[in-house]
Amino acid sequence: MGDNPSQRPADQERAQRHRDKRARLQHAAEQLLSPEGWMRWVLARATLQGYSAANCMLLAAQCHERGIVPQHVCGLHSWRKLGRRVRKGETALRISAPVPLRERDEHGRETGKQRTCFKTAFVFELSQTEPIPSVELLSSWPQWEPLSDNSHGHLLAPLQKFAESLGYSVCLQPVPGSARGWCDTQHQQIAVDDRAPANSQVRTLIHECVHALGVDCRSYPRHQAEVIADTVTFLACASVGLATDAESVPYVASWGKDGALEAVTAFAQTIDKLARRIEDAALRATSPT
């Protein structure tokens, strides 16, 4: 039996929507193949921490095309709750939103299992909004603090506990040279320069924890390992309002002759995963209020 003719246009429309979504994501991922595109994604991920790595790719690409520097992104109703409204004429940014679906058997009964589908969701950046008259604004945006003093020294203890949970010992001691620290994966030891300011020690300890999580020269070429570690450190510090120099975030000049797009996308996903692990385990619960 053939397909129901009445369903064909709907099926074709659905298939076209899927192709469009894949094309948008591929275009966004391709931007990471240039140093400028990589930096745009890193800054978007640092700023838009509630969004996935893939959605940060989408947002970074769309904002760049429109000349927007992303600061804060919300849906229409969320902006209203914050006392702001989207200006007339603004075009939404598109992201992918997960939708859990309950599976059903051939009789239409729920099986107790769930699967996740993705639909296009529409969001707007802060610059596309304006205050609602006579409505109190419910949010002020936090500012990053420079990595130059001791404001975040309280994070050293939870970071040390996190390193110990990975089986590593942490020692504060003089470290010669400019490295500020090191990670010995063979003996499972981390050293951090005790002469550095506390905020610098926080950054160093995060960096060495990334190596302890398996980002070492046995698993990656050295330059790739440092890209991952430095980028994770930048993102994790940003999650607690601790700014580091974004210009120091490195870039892999060559992702390989074959499969470059897949490689850079995998790098971004790995970086996002590691940053969230450190953020959730050691930083957010103890960040300043």
Short mmCIF file of C-alpha atoms in Angstrom, two decimals:
data_model
loop_
_atom_site.label_atom_id
_atom_site.label_comp_id
_atom_site.label_asym_id
_atom_site.label_seq_id
_atom_site.Cartn_x
_atom_site.Cartn_y
_atom_site.Cartn_z
CA MET A 1 0.00 0.00 0.00
CA GLY A 2 1.23 3.50 -0.78
CA ASP A 3 1.56 6.39 1.62
CA ASN A 4 -1.47 8.43 2.47
CA PRO A 5 -1.32 11.31 -0.05
CA SER A 6 -2.67 13.72 2.56
CA GLN A 7 0.40 13.09 4.73
CA ARG A 8 3.00 13.64 2.05
CA PRO A 9 3.14 17.46 2.16
CA ALA A 10 3.43 17.40 5.96
CA ASP A 11 6.16 14.77 5.79
CA GLN A 12 8.02 16.74 3.16
CA GLU A 13 7.74 19.90 5.22
CA ARG A 14 9.03 18.09 8.31
CA ALA A 15 11.95 16.64 6.36
CA GLN A 16 12.80 20.07 4.99
CA ARG A 17 12.79 21.54 8.50
CA HIS A 18 15.24 18.83 9.60
CA ARG A 19 17.50 19.59 6.64
CA ASP A 20 17.38 23.30 7.44
CA LYS A 21 18.33 22.66 11.08
CA ARG A 22 21.24 20.43 10.07
CA ALA A 23 22.43 23.02 7.58
CA ARG A 24 22.31 25.80 10.19
CA LEU A 25 24.28 23.72 12.68
CA GLN A 26 26.86 22.73 10.08
CA HIS A 27 27.28 26.36 9.04
CA ALA A 28 27.71 27.36 12.69
CA ALA A 29 30.25 24.58 13.30
CA GLU A 30 32.22 25.60 10.21
CA GLN A 31 32.83 28.99 11.80
CA LEU A 32 35.01 27.26 14.40
CA LEU A 33 37.51 26.40 11.69
CA SER A 34 38.90 29.95 11.77
CA PRO A 35 40.62 31.57 14.77
CA GLU A 36 38.05 34.38 14.76
CA GLY A 37 35.12 31.97 14.66
CA TRP A 38 36.67 29.84 17.40
CA MET A 39 37.04 32.90 19.63
CA ARG A 40 33.42 33.93 18.95
CA TRP A 41 32.24 30.50 20.12
CA VAL A 42 34.48 30.58 23.20
CA LEU A 43 33.15 34.01 24.22
CA ALA A 44 29.55 32.95 23.55
CA ARG A 45 29.99 29.81 25.67
CA ALA A 46 31.60 31.87 28.44
CA THR A 47 28.74 34.37 28.45
CA LEU A 48 25.75 32.15 27.66
CA GLN A 49 26.51 29.43 30.18
CA GLY A 50 23.00 27.98 30.26
CA TYR A 51 23.17 26.95 26.62
CA SER A 52 24.71 23.82 25.14
CA ALA A 53 27.90 23.84 23.09
CA ALA A 54 25.88 23.37 19.90
CA ASN A 55 23.47 26.17 20.73
CA CYS A 56 26.40 28.46 21.54
CA MET A 57 27.72 27.68 18.06
CA LEU A 58 24.36 28.65 16.58
CA LEU A 59 24.09 31.81 18.65
CA ALA A 60 27.68 32.88 17.98
CA ALA A 61 27.21 32.50 14.21
CA GLN A 62 23.87 34.30 14.09
CA CYS A 63 24.96 37.13 16.34
CA HIS A 64 28.11 37.65 14.27
CA GLU A 65 26.07 37.85 11.08
CA ARG A 66 23.91 40.56 12.66
CA GLY A 67 26.71 42.49 14.31
CA ILE A 68 25.57 41.54 17.83
CA VAL A 69 27.99 40.84 20.66
CA PRO A 70 26.03 38.29 22.72
CA GLN A 71 25.63 39.14 26.39
CA HIS A 72 22.33 37.63 27.55
CA VAL A 73 19.84 35.54 25.58
CA CYS A 74 16.29 34.61 26.61
CA GLY A 75 12.98 33.63 25.13
CA LEU A 76 10.16 36.12 24.72
CA HIS A 77 8.36 35.23 27.95
CA SER A 78 11.55 35.11 30.01
CA TRP A 79 12.43 38.64 28.93
CA ARG A 80 8.98 39.83 30.06
CA LYS A 81 9.54 38.27 33.48
CA LEU A 82 12.79 40.25 33.68
CA GLY A 83 10.94 43.47 32.95
CA ARG A 84 12.00 43.78 29.32
CA ARG A 85 10.26 43.35 25.98
CA VAL A 86 11.50 42.59 22.50
CA ARG A 87 11.47 45.64 20.27
CA LYS A 88 9.13 45.59 17.30
CA GLY A 89 10.73 44.38 14.12
CA GLU A 90 13.43 42.29 15.78
CA THR A 91 14.10 38.88 14.24
CA ALA A 92 14.54 35.98 16.64
CA LEU A 93 17.68 33.90 16.96
CA ARG A 94 17.14 30.18 16.39
CA ILE A 95 18.38 27.43 18.69
CA SER A 96 17.53 23.76 19.21
CA ALA A 97 15.43 22.91 22.25
CA PRO A 98 15.13 19.34 23.59
CA VAL A 99 11.62 17.93 23.83
CA PRO A 100 11.12 14.68 25.82
CA LEU A 101 8.61 12.34 24.22
CA ARG A 102 7.00 9.33 25.85
CA GLU A 103 7.19 6.26 23.67
CA ARG A 104 3.99 4.34 22.93
CA ASP A 105 3.41 0.80 21.68
CA GLU A 106 1.39 -0.19 18.64
CA HIS A 107 -1.79 0.14 20.70
CA GLY A 108 -1.02 3.68 21.77
CA ARG A 109 -0.14 2.75 25.35
CA GLU A 110 2.83 4.36 27.03
CA THR A 111 5.80 2.02 27.36
CA GLY A 112 7.44 3.93 30.21
CA LYS A 113 10.39 4.86 28.01
CA GLN A 114 11.30 8.32 26.80
CA ARG A 115 13.23 9.66 23.86
CA THR A 116 14.37 13.17 23.15
CA CYS A 117 13.60 15.10 20.01
CA PHE A 118 14.71 18.61 19.17
CA LYS A 119 12.62 21.48 17.92
CA THR A 120 13.56 24.98 16.84
CA ALA A 121 13.14 27.54 19.61
CA PHE A 122 13.27 31.31 19.22
CA VAL A 123 15.27 33.58 21.53
CA PHE A 124 16.44 37.18 21.60
CA GLU A 125 19.61 38.91 22.73
CA LEU A 126 19.64 41.72 25.27
CA SER A 127 20.37 44.33 22.58
CA GLN A 128 17.09 43.35 20.87
CA THR A 129 15.06 44.29 23.94
CA GLU A 130 14.04 47.39 25.85
CA PRO A 131 12.67 48.03 29.36
CA ILE A 132 8.92 47.74 29.78
CA PRO A 133 7.63 51.11 31.00
CA SER A 134 6.51 51.20 34.63
CA VAL A 135 7.84 47.66 35.24
CA GLU A 136 10.71 47.09 37.66
CA LEU A 137 13.70 45.40 36.09
CA LEU A 138 14.28 42.13 37.93
CA SER A 139 17.86 41.45 36.91
CA SER A 140 21.15 43.27 36.88
CA TRP A 141 23.90 41.62 34.91
CA PRO A 142 26.99 40.53 36.86
CA GLN A 143 30.37 41.90 35.92
CA TRP A 144 33.54 39.87 35.62
CA GLU A 145 36.33 40.61 38.04
CA PRO A 146 39.87 40.75 36.69
CA LEU A 147 42.32 37.99 37.52
CA SER A 148 44.60 40.23 39.55
CA ASP A 149 43.78 39.90 43.25
CA ASN A 150 42.46 37.47 45.85
CA SER A 151 38.70 37.82 45.38
CA HIS A 152 38.20 34.13 44.51
CA GLY A 153 40.72 32.53 46.82
CA HIS A 154 37.90 30.66 48.57
CA LEU A 155 37.66 28.44 45.46
CA LEU A 156 41.05 26.87 46.11
CA ALA A 157 39.73 24.48 48.77
CA PRO A 158 36.86 23.02 46.69
CA LEU A 159 39.14 22.76 43.67
CA GLN A 160 41.69 20.89 45.76
CA LYS A 161 38.98 18.50 46.94
CA PHE A 162 37.94 17.99 43.32
CA ALA A 163 41.53 17.13 42.35
CA GLU A 164 41.71 14.71 45.29
CA SER A 165 38.48 13.06 44.11
CA LEU A 166 40.34 12.30 40.87
CA GLY A 167 43.09 10.60 42.87
CA TYR A 168 45.55 13.52 42.78
CA SER A 169 47.41 15.23 45.59
CA VAL A 170 47.80 19.01 45.42
CA CYS A 171 50.86 20.81 46.73
CA LEU A 172 51.34 24.57 47.03
CA GLN A 173 55.02 25.25 46.52
CA PRO A 174 57.39 27.52 44.59
CA VAL A 175 57.26 26.65 40.88
CA PRO A 176 60.17 27.97 38.79
CA GLY A 177 59.60 29.60 35.44
CA SER A 178 56.38 31.05 34.05
CA ALA A 179 54.22 27.90 34.12
CA ARG A 180 52.77 28.62 37.60
CA GLY A 181 52.09 24.90 38.06
CA TRP A 182 52.32 21.39 36.70
CA CYS A 183 50.46 18.07 36.64
CA ASP A 184 52.33 14.78 36.92
CA THR A 185 49.85 12.21 35.59
CA GLN A 186 52.19 9.30 36.30
CA HIS A 187 52.48 10.03 40.01
CA GLN A 188 49.11 11.80 40.21
CA GLN A 189 50.48 15.00 41.68
CA ILE A 190 49.57 18.64 41.01
CA ALA A 191 51.75 21.57 42.04
CA VAL A 192 50.64 25.20 42.15
CA ASP A 193 52.97 28.16 42.71
CA ASP A 194 52.29 29.40 46.24
CA ARG A 195 53.94 32.75 45.47
CA ALA A 196 51.22 33.73 42.99
CA PRO A 197 48.08 35.69 43.99
CA ALA A 198 45.13 33.50 45.00
CA ASN A 199 43.18 34.18 41.81
CA SER A 200 46.14 33.12 39.72
CA GLN A 201 46.38 29.94 41.80
CA VAL A 202 42.70 29.27 41.08
CA ARG A 203 43.31 29.56 37.35
CA THR A 204 46.38 27.32 37.53
CA LEU A 205 44.63 24.67 39.59
CA ILE A 206 41.70 24.56 37.16
CA HIS A 207 44.13 24.18 34.27
CA GLU A 208 45.98 21.32 35.95
CA CYS A 209 42.69 19.62 36.89
CA VAL A 210 41.85 19.50 33.19
CA HIS A 211 45.07 17.58 32.60
CA ALA A 212 44.13 15.30 35.51
CA LEU A 213 40.83 14.62 33.76
CA GLY A 214 42.70 12.95 30.91
CA VAL A 215 43.73 15.85 28.71
CA ASP A 216 47.40 14.97 28.63
CA CYS A 217 50.12 14.38 26.08
CA ARG A 218 49.39 10.65 25.99
CA SER A 219 45.84 11.27 24.77
CA TYR A 220 46.42 14.40 22.66
CA PRO A 221 49.30 16.14 20.88
CA ARG A 222 50.71 18.72 23.25
CA HIS A 223 49.35 21.75 21.38
CA GLN A 224 45.84 20.26 21.32
CA ALA A 225 45.98 19.40 25.02
CA GLU A 226 46.91 22.99 25.83
CA VAL A 227 44.08 24.37 23.68
CA ILE A 228 41.60 22.25 25.59
CA ALA A 229 43.07 23.02 29.02
CA ASP A 230 43.37 26.77 28.45
CA THR A 231 39.89 27.06 26.96
CA VAL A 232 38.28 25.02 29.74
CA THR A 233 40.08 27.23 32.26
CA PHE A 234 38.77 30.38 30.60
CA LEU A 235 35.18 29.05 30.58
CA ALA A 236 35.29 27.75 34.16
CA CYS A 237 36.68 31.05 35.45
CA ALA A 238 34.00 32.95 33.54
CA SER A 239 31.30 30.86 35.21
CA VAL A 240 32.16 32.44 38.56
CA GLY A 241 32.76 35.94 37.26
CA LEU A 242 36.53 35.63 37.21
CA ALA A 243 37.82 37.13 33.98
CA THR A 244 41.01 35.97 32.33
CA ASP A 245 42.56 37.31 29.17
CA ALA A 246 40.42 36.04 26.31
CA GLU A 247 43.16 36.87 23.83
CA SER A 248 45.33 34.23 25.48
CA VAL A 249 42.90 31.43 24.57
CA PRO A 250 44.83 29.40 21.99
CA TYR A 251 43.62 27.92 18.71
CA VAL A 252 44.63 24.77 16.88
CA ALA A 253 45.96 26.07 13.58
CA SER A 254 45.36 22.76 11.81
CA TRP A 255 42.58 20.35 12.68
CA GLY A 256 43.90 17.73 10.31
CA LYS A 257 43.71 17.21 6.57
CA ASP A 258 40.64 15.00 6.81
CA GLY A 259 37.62 15.39 9.03
CA ALA A 260 38.50 18.90 10.22
CA LEU A 261 34.86 19.85 10.84
CA GLU A 262 34.23 16.72 12.87
CA ALA A 263 37.45 17.29 14.83
CA VAL A 264 36.72 20.90 15.78
CA THR A 265 33.15 20.04 16.73
CA ALA A 266 34.39 17.19 18.93
CA PHE A 267 36.91 19.55 20.56
CA ALA A 268 34.16 22.03 21.36
CA GLN A 269 31.95 19.32 22.85
CA THR A 270 34.86 17.99 24.96
CA ILE A 271 35.71 21.47 26.21
CA ASP A 272 32.09 22.17 27.10
CA LYS A 273 31.75 18.85 28.95
CA LEU A 274 34.94 19.31 30.98
CA ALA A 275 34.12 22.92 31.84
CA ARG A 276 30.69 21.95 33.12
CA ARG A 277 32.14 19.13 35.18
CA ILE A 278 34.56 21.48 36.95
CA GLU A 279 31.93 24.21 37.29
CA ASP A 280 29.35 21.87 38.82
CA ALA A 281 31.76 19.99 41.07
CA ALA A 282 33.93 22.77 42.47
CA LEU A 283 32.88 26.26 41.51
CA ARG A 284 29.20 27.11 41.37
CA ALA A 285 28.20 25.90 44.83
CA THR A 286 30.85 28.11 46.41
CA SER A 287 30.90 31.14 44.10
CA PRO A 288 30.39 34.57 45.61
CA THR A 289 26.78 35.75 45.84
#
